[in-house]
N, CA, C and O atoms as a Tripos MOL2 file, in Angstrom:
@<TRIPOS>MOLECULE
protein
  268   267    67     0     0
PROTEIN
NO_CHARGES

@<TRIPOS>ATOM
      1 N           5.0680    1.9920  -16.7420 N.3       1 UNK1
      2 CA          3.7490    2.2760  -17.2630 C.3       1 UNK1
      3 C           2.6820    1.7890  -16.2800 C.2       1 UNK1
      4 O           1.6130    2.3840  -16.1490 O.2       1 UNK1
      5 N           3.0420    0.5620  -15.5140 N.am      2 UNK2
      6 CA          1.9750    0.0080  -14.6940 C.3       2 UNK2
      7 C           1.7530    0.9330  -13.3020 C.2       2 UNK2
      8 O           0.7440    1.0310  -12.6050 O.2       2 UNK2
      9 N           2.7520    1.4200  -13.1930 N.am      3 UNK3
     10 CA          3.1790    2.1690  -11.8370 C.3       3 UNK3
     11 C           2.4070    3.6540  -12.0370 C.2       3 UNK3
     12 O           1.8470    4.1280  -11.0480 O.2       3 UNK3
     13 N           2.3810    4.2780  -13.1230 N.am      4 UNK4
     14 CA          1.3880    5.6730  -13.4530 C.3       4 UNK4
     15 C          -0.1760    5.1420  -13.6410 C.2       4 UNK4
     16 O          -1.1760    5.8430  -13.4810 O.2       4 UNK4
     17 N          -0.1570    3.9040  -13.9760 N.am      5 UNK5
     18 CA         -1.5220    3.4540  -13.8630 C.3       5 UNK5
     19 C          -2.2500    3.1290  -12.7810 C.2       5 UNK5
     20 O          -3.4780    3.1470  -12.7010 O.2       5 UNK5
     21 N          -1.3910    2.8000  -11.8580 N.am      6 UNK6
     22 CA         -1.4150    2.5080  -10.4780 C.3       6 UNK6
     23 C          -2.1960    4.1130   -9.7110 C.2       6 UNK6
     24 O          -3.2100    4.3470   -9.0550 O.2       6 UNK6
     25 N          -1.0150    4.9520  -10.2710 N.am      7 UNK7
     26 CA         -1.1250    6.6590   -9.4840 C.3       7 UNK7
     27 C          -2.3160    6.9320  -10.0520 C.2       7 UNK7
     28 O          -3.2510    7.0530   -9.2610 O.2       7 UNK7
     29 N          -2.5010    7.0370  -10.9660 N.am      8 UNK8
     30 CA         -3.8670    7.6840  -11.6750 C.3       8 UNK8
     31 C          -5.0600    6.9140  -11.1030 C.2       8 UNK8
     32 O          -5.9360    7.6550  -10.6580 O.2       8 UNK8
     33 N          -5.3450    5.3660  -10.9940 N.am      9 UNK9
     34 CA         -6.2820    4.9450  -10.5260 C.3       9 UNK9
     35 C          -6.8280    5.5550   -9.0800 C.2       9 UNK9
     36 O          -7.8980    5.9850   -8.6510 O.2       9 UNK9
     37 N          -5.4960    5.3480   -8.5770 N.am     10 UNK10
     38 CA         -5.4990    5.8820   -6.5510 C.3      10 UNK10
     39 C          -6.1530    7.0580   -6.7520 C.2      10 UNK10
     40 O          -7.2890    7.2210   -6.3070 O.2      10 UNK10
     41 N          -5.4860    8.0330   -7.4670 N.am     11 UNK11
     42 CA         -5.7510    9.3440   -7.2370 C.3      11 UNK11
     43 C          -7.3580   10.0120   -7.6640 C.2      11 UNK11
     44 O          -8.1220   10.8380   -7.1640 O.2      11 UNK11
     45 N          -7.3480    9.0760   -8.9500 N.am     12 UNK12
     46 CA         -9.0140    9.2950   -9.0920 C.3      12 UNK12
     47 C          -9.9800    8.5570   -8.2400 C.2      12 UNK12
     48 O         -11.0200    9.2160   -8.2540 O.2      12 UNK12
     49 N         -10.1600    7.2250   -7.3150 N.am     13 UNK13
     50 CA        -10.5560    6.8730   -6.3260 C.3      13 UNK13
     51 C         -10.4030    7.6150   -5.4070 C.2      13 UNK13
     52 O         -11.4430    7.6910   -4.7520 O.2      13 UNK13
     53 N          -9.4240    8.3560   -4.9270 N.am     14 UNK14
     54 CA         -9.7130    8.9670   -3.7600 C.3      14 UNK14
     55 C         -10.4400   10.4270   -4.2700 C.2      14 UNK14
     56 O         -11.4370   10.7710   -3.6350 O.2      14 UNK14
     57 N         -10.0230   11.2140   -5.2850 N.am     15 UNK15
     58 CA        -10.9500   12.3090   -5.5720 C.3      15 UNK15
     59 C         -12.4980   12.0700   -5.7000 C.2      15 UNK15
     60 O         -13.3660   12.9340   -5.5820 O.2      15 UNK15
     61 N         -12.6910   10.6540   -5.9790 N.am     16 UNK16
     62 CA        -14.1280   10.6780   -6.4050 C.3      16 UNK16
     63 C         -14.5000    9.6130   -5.6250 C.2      16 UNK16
     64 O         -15.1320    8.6780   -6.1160 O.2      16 UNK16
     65 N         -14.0860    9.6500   -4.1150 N.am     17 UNK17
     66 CA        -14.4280    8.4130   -3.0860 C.3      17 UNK17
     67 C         -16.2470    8.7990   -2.7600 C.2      17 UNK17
     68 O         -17.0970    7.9480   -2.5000 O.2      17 UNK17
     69 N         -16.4330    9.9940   -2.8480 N.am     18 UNK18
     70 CA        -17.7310   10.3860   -2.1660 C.3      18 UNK18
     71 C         -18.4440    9.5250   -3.3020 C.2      18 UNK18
     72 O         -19.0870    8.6110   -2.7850 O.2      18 UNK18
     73 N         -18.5330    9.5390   -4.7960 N.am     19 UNK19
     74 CA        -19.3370    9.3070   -5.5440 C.3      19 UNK19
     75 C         -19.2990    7.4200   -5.7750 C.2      19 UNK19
     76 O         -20.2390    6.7680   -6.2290 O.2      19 UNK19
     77 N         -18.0500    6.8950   -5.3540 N.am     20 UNK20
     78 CA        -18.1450    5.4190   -5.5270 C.3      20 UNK20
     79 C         -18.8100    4.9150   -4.0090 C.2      20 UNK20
     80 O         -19.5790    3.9730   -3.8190 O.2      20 UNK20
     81 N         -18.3630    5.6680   -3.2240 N.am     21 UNK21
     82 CA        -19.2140    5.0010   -1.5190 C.3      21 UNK21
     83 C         -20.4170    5.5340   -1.2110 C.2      21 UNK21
     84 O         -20.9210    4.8640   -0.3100 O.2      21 UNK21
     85 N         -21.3860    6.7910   -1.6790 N.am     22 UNK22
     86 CA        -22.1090    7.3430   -1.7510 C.3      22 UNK22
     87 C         -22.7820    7.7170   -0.4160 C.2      22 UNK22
     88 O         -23.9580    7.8690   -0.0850 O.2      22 UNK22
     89 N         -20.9790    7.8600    0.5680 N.am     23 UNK23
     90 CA        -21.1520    8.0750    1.9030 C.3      23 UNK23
     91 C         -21.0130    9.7490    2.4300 C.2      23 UNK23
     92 O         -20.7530   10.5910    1.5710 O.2      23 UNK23
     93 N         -21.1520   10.0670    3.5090 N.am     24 UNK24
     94 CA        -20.9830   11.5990    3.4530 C.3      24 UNK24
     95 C         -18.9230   11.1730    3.8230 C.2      24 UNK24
     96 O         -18.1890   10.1900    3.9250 O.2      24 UNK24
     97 N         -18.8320   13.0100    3.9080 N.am     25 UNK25
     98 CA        -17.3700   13.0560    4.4420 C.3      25 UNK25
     99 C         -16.6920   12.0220    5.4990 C.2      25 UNK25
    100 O         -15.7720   11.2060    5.4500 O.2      25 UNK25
    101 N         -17.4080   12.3740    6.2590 N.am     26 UNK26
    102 CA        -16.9460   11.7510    7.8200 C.3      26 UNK26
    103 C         -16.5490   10.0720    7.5700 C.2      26 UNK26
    104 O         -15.5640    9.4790    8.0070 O.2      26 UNK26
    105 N         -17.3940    9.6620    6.9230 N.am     27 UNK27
    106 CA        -17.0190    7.9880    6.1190 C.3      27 UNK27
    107 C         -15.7710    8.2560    5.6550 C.2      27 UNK27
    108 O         -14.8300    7.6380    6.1520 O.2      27 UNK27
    109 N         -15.6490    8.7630    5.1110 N.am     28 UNK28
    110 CA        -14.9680    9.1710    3.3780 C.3      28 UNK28
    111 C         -13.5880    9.1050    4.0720 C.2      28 UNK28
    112 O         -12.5980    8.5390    3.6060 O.2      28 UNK28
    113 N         -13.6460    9.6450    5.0400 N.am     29 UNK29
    114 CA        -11.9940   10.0870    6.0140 C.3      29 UNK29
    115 C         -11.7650    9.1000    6.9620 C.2      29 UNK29
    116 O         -10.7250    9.0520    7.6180 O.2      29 UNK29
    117 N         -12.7140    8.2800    7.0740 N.am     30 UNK30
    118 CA        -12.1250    7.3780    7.8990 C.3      30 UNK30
    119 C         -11.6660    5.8310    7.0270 C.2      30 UNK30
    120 O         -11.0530    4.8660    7.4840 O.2      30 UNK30
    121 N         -12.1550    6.0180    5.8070 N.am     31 UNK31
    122 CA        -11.8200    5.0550    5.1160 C.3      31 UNK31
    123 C         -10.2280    5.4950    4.4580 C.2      31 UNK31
    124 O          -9.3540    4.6290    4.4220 O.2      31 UNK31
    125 N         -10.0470    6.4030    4.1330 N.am     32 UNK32
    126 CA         -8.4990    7.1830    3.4630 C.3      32 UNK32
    127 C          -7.9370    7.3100    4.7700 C.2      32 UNK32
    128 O          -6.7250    7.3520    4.5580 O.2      32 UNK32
    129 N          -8.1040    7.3850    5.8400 N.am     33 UNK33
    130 CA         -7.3560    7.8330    6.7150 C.3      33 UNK33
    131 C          -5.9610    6.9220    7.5930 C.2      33 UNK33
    132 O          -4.9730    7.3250    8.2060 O.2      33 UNK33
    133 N          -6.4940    5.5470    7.2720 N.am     34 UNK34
    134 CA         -5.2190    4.4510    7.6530 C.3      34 UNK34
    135 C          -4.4980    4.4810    6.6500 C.2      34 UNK34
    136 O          -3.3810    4.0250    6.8950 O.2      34 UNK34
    137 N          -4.6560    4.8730    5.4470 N.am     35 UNK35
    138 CA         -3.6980    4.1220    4.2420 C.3      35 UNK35
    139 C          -2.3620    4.5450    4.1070 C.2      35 UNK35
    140 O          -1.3780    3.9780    3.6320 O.2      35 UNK35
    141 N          -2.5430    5.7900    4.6810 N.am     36 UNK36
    142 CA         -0.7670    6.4600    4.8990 C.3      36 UNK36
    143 C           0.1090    5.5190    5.8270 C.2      36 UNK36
    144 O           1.1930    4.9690    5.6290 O.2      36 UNK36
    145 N          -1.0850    5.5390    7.3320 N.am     37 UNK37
    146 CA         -0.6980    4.7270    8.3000 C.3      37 UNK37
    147 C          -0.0870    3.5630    7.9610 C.2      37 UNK37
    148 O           0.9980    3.3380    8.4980 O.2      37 UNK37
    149 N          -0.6330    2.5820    7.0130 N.am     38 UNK38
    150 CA         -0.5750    1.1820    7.1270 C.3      38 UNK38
    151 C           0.8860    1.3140    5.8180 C.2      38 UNK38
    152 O           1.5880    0.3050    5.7620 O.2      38 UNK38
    153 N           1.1520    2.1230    5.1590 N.am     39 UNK39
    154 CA          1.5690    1.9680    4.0190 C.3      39 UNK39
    155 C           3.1630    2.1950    4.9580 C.2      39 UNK39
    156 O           4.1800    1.5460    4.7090 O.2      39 UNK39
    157 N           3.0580    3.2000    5.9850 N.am     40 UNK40
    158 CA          4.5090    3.4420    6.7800 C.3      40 UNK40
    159 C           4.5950    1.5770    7.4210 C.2      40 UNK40
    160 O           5.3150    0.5890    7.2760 O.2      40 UNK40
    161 N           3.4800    1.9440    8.0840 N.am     41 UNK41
    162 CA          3.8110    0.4120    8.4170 C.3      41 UNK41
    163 C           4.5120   -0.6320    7.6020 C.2      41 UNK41
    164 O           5.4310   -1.3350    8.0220 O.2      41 UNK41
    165 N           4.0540   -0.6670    6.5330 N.am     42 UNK42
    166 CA          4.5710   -1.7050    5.2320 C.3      42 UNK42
    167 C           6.3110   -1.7500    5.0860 C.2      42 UNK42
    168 O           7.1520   -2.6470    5.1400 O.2      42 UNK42
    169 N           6.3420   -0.2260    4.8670 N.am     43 UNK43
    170 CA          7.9840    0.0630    4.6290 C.3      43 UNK43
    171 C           8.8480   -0.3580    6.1860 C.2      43 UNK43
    172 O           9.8320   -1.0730    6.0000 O.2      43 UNK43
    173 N           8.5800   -0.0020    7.5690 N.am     44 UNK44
    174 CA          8.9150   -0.0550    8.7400 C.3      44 UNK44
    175 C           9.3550   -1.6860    8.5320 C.2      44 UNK44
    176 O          10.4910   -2.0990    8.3020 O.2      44 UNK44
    177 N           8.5010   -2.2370    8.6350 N.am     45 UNK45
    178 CA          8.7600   -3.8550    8.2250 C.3      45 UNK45
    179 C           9.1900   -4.4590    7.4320 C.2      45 UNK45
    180 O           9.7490   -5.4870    7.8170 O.2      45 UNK45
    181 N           9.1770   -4.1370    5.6920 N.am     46 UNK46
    182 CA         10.3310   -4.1400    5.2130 C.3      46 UNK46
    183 C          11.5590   -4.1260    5.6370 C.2      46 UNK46
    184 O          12.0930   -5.2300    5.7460 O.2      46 UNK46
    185 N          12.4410   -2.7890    6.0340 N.am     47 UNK47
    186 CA         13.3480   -2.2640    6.3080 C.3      47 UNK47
    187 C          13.7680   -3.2550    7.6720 C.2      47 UNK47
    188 O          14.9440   -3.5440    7.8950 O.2      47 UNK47
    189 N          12.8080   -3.6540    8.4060 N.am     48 UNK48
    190 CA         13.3200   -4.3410    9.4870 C.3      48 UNK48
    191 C          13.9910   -5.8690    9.0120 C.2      48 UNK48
    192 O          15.1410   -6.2430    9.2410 O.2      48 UNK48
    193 N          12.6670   -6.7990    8.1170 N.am     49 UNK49
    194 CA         13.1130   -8.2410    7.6200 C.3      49 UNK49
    195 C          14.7150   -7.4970    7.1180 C.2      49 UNK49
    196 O          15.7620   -7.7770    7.7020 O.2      49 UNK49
    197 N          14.6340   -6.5060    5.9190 N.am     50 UNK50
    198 CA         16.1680   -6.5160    5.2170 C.3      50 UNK50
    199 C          17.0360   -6.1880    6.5400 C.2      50 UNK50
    200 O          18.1810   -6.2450    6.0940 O.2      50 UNK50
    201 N          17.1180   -5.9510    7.5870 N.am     51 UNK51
    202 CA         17.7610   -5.8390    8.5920 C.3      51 UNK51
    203 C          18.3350   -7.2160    9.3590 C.2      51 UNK51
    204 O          19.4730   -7.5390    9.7020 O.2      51 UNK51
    205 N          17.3020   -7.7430    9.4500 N.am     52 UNK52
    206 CA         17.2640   -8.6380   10.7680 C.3      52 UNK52
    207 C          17.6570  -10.3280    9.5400 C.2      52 UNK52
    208 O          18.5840  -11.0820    9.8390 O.2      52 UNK52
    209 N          16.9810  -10.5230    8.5850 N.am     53 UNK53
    210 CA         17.0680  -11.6880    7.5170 C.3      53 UNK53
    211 C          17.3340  -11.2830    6.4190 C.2      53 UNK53
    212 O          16.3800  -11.5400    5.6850 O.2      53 UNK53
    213 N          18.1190  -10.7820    5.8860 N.am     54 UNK54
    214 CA         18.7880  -10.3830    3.8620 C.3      54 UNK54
    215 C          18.0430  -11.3700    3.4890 C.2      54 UNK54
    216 O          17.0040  -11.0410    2.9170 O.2      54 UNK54
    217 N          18.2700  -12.6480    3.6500 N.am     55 UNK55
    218 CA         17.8070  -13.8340    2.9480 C.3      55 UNK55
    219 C          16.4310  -13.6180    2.6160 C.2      55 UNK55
    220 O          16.1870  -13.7200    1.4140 O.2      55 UNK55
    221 N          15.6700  -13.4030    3.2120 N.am     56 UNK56
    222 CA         13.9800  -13.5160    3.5610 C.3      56 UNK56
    223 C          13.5500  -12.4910    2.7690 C.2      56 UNK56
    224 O          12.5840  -12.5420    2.0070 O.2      56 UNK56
    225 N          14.3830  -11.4190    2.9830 N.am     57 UNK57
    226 CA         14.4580   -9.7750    1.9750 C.3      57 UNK57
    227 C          14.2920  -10.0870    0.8280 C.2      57 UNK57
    228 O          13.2380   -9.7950    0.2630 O.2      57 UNK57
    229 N          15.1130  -10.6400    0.3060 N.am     58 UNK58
    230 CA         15.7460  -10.9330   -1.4050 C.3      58 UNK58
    231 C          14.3650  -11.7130   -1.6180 C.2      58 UNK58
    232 O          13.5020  -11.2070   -2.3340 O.2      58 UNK58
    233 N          14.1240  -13.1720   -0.8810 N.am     59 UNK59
    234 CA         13.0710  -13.6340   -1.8750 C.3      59 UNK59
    235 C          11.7720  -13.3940   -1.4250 C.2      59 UNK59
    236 O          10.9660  -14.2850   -1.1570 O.2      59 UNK59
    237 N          11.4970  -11.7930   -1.3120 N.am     60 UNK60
    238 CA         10.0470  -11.1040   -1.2530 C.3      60 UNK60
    239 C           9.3230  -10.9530   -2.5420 C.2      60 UNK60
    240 O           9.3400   -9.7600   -2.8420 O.2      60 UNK60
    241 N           8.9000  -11.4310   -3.1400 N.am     61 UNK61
    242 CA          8.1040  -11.2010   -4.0790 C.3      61 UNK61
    243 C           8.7900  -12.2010   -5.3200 C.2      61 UNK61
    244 O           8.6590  -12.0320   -6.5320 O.2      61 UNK61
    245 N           9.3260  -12.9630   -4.8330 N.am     62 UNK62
    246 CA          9.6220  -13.9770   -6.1760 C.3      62 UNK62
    247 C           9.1080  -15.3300   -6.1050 C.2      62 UNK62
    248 O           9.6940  -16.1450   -6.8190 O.2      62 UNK62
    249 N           8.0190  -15.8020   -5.3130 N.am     63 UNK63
    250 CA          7.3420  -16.8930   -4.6500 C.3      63 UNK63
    251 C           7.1110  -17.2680   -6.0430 C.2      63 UNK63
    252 O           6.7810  -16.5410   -6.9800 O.2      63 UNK63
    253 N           7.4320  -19.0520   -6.0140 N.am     64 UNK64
    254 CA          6.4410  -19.4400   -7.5750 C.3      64 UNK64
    255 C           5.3010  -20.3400   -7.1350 C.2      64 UNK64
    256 O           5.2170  -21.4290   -6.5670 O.2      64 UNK64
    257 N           4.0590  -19.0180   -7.8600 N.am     65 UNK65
    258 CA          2.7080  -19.5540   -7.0960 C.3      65 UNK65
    259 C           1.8240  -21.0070   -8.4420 C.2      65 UNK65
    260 O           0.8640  -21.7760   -8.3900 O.2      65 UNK65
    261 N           2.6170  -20.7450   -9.1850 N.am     66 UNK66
    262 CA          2.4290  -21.9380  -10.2880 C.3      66 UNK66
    263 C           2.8770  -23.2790  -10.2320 C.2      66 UNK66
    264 O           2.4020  -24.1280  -10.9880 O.2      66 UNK66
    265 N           3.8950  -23.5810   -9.2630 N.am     67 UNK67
    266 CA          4.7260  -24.7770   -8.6630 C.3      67 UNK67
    267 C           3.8570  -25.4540   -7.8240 C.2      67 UNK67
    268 O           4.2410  -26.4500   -7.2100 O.2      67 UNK67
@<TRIPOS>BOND
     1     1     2 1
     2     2     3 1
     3     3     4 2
     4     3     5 am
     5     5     6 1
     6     6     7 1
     7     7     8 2
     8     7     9 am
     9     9    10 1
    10    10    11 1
    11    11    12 2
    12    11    13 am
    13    13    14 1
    14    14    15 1
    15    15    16 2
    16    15    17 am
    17    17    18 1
    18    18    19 1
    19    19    20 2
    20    19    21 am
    21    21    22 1
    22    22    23 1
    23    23    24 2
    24    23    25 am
    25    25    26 1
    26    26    27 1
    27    27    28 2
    28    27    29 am
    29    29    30 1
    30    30    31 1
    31    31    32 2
    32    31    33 am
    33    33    34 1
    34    34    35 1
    35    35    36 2
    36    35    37 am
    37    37    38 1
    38    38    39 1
    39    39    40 2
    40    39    41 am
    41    41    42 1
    42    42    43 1
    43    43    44 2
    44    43    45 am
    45    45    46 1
    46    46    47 1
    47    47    48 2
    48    47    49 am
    49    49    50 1
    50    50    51 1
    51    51    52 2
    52    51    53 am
    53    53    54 1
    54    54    55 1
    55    55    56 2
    56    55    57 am
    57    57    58 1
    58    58    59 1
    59    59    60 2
    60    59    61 am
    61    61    62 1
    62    62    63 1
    63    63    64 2
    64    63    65 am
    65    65    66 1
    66    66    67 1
    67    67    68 2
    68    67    69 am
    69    69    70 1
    70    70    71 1
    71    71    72 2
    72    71    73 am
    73    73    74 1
    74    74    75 1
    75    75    76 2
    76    75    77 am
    77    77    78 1
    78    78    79 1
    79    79    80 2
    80    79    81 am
    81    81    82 1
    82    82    83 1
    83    83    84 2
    84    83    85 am
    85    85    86 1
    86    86    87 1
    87    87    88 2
    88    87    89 am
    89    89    90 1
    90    90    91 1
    91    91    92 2
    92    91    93 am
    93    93    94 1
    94    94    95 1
    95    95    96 2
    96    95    97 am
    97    97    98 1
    98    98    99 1
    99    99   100 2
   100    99   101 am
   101   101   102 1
   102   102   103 1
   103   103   104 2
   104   103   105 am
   105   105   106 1
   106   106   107 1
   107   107   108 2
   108   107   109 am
   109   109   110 1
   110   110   111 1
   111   111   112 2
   112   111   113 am
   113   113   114 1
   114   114   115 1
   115   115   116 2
   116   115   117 am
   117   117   118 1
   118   118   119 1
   119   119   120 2
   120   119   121 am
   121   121   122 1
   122   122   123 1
   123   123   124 2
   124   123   125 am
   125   125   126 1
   126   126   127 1
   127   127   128 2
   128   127   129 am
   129   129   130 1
   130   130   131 1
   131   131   132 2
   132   131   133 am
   133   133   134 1
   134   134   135 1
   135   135   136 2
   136   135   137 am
   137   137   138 1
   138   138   139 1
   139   139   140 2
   140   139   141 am
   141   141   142 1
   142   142   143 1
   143   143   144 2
   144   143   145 am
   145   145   146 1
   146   146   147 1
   147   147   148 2
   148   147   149 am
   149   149   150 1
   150   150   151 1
   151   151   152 2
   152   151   153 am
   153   153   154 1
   154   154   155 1
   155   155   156 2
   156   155   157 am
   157   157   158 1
   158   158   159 1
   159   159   160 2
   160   159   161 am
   161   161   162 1
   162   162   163 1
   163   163   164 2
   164   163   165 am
   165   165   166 1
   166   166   167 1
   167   167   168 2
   168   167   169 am
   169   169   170 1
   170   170   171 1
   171   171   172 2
   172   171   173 am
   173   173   174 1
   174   174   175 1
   175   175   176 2
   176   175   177 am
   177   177   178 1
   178   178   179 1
   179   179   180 2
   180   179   181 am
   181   181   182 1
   182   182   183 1
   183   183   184 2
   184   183   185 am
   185   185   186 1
   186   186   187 1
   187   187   188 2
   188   187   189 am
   189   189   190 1
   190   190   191 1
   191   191   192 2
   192   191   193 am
   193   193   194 1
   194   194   195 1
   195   195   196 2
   196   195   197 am
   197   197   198 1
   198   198   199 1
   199   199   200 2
   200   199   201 am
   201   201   202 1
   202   202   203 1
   203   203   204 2
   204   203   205 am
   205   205   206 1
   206   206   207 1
   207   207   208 2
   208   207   209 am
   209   209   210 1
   210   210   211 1
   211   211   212 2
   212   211   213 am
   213   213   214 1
   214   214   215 1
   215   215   216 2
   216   215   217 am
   217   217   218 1
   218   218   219 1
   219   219   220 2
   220   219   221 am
   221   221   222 1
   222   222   223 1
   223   223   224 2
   224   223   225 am
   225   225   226 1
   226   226   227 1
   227   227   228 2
   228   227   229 am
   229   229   230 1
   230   230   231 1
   231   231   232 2
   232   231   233 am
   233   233   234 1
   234   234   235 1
   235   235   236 2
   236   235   237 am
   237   237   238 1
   238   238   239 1
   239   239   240 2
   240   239   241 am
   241   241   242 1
   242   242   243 1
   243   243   244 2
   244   243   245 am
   245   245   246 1
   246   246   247 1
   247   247   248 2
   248   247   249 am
   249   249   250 1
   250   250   251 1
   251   251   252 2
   252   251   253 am
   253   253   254 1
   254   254   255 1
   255   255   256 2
   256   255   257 am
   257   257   258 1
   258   258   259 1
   259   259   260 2
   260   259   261 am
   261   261   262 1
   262   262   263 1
   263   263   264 2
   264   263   265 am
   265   265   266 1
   266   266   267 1
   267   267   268 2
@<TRIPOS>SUBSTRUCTURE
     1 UNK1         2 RESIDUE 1 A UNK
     2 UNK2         6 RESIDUE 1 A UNK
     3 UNK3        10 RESIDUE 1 A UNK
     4 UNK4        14 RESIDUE 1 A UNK
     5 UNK5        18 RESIDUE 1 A UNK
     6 UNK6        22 RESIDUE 1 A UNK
     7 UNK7        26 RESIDUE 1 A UNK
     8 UNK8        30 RESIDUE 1 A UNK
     9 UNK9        34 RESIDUE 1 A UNK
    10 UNK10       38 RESIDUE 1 A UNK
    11 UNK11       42 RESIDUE 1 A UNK
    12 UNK12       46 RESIDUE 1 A UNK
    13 UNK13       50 RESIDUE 1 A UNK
    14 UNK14       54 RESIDUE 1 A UNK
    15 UNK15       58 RESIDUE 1 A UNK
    16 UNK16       62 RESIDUE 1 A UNK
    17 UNK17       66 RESIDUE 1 A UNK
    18 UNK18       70 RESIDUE 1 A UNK
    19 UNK19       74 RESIDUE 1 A UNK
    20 UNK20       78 RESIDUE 1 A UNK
    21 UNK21       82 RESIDUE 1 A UNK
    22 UNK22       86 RESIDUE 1 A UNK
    23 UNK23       90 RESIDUE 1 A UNK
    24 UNK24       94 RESIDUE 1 A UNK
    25 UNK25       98 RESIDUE 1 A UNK
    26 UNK26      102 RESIDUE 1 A UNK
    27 UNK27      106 RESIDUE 1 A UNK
    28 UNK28      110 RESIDUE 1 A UNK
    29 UNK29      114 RESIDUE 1 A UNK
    30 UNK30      118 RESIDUE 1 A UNK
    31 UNK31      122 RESIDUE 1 A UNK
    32 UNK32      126 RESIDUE 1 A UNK
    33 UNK33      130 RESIDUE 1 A UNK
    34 UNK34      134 RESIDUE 1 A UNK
    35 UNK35      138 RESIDUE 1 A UNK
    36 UNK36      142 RESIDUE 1 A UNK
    37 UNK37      146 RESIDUE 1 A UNK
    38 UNK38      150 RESIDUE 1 A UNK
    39 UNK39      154 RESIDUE 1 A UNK
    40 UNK40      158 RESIDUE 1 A UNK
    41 UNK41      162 RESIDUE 1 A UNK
    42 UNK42      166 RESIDUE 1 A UNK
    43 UNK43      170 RESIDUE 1 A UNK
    44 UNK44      174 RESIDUE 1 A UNK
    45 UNK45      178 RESIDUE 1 A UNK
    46 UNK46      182 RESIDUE 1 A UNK
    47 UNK47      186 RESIDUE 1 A UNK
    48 UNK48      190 RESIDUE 1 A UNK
    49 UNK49      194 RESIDUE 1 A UNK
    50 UNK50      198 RESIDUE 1 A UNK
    51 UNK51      202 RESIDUE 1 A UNK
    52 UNK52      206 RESIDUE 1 A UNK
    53 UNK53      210 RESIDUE 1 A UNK
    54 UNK54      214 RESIDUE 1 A UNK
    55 UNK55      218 RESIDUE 1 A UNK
    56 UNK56      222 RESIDUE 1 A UNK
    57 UNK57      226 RESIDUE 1 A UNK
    58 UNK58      230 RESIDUE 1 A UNK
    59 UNK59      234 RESIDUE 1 A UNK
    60 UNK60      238 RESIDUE 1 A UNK
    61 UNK61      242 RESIDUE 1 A UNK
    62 UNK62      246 RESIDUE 1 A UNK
    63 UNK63      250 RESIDUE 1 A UNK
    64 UNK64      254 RESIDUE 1 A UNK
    65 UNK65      258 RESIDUE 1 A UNK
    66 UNK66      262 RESIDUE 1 A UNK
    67 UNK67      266 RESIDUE 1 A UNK
């Protein structure tokens, strides 16, 4: 459920980027235009730690920030 909430937010931010930045196009595309970029990036590096450290892999996202 959090994950379609996720899609729907993105997708209406980027359809209606002109009206929240109240920039022309040319803004508009350079602000959307890394996020594919950076998001391959994200996975590339992933895929490398689970490569290179399993260990380091596994405890990605289980940090206890309350400790």
């Amino acid at each position: 459920m959090a994950a379609v909430g996720l899609v729907v937010l993105v997708w209406l931010s980027i359809s209606q980027l002109d009206l929240l930045t109240a920039a022309g196009s040319a803004v508009n595309w350079a602000l959307l235009l890394p996020l594919p970029a950076l998001f391959l990036v994200g996975v590339v590096m992933a895929l490398r730690i689970r490569r290179r450290d399993p260990v380091r892999y596994e405890s990605l996202g289980t940090e206890d920030v309350e400790g």
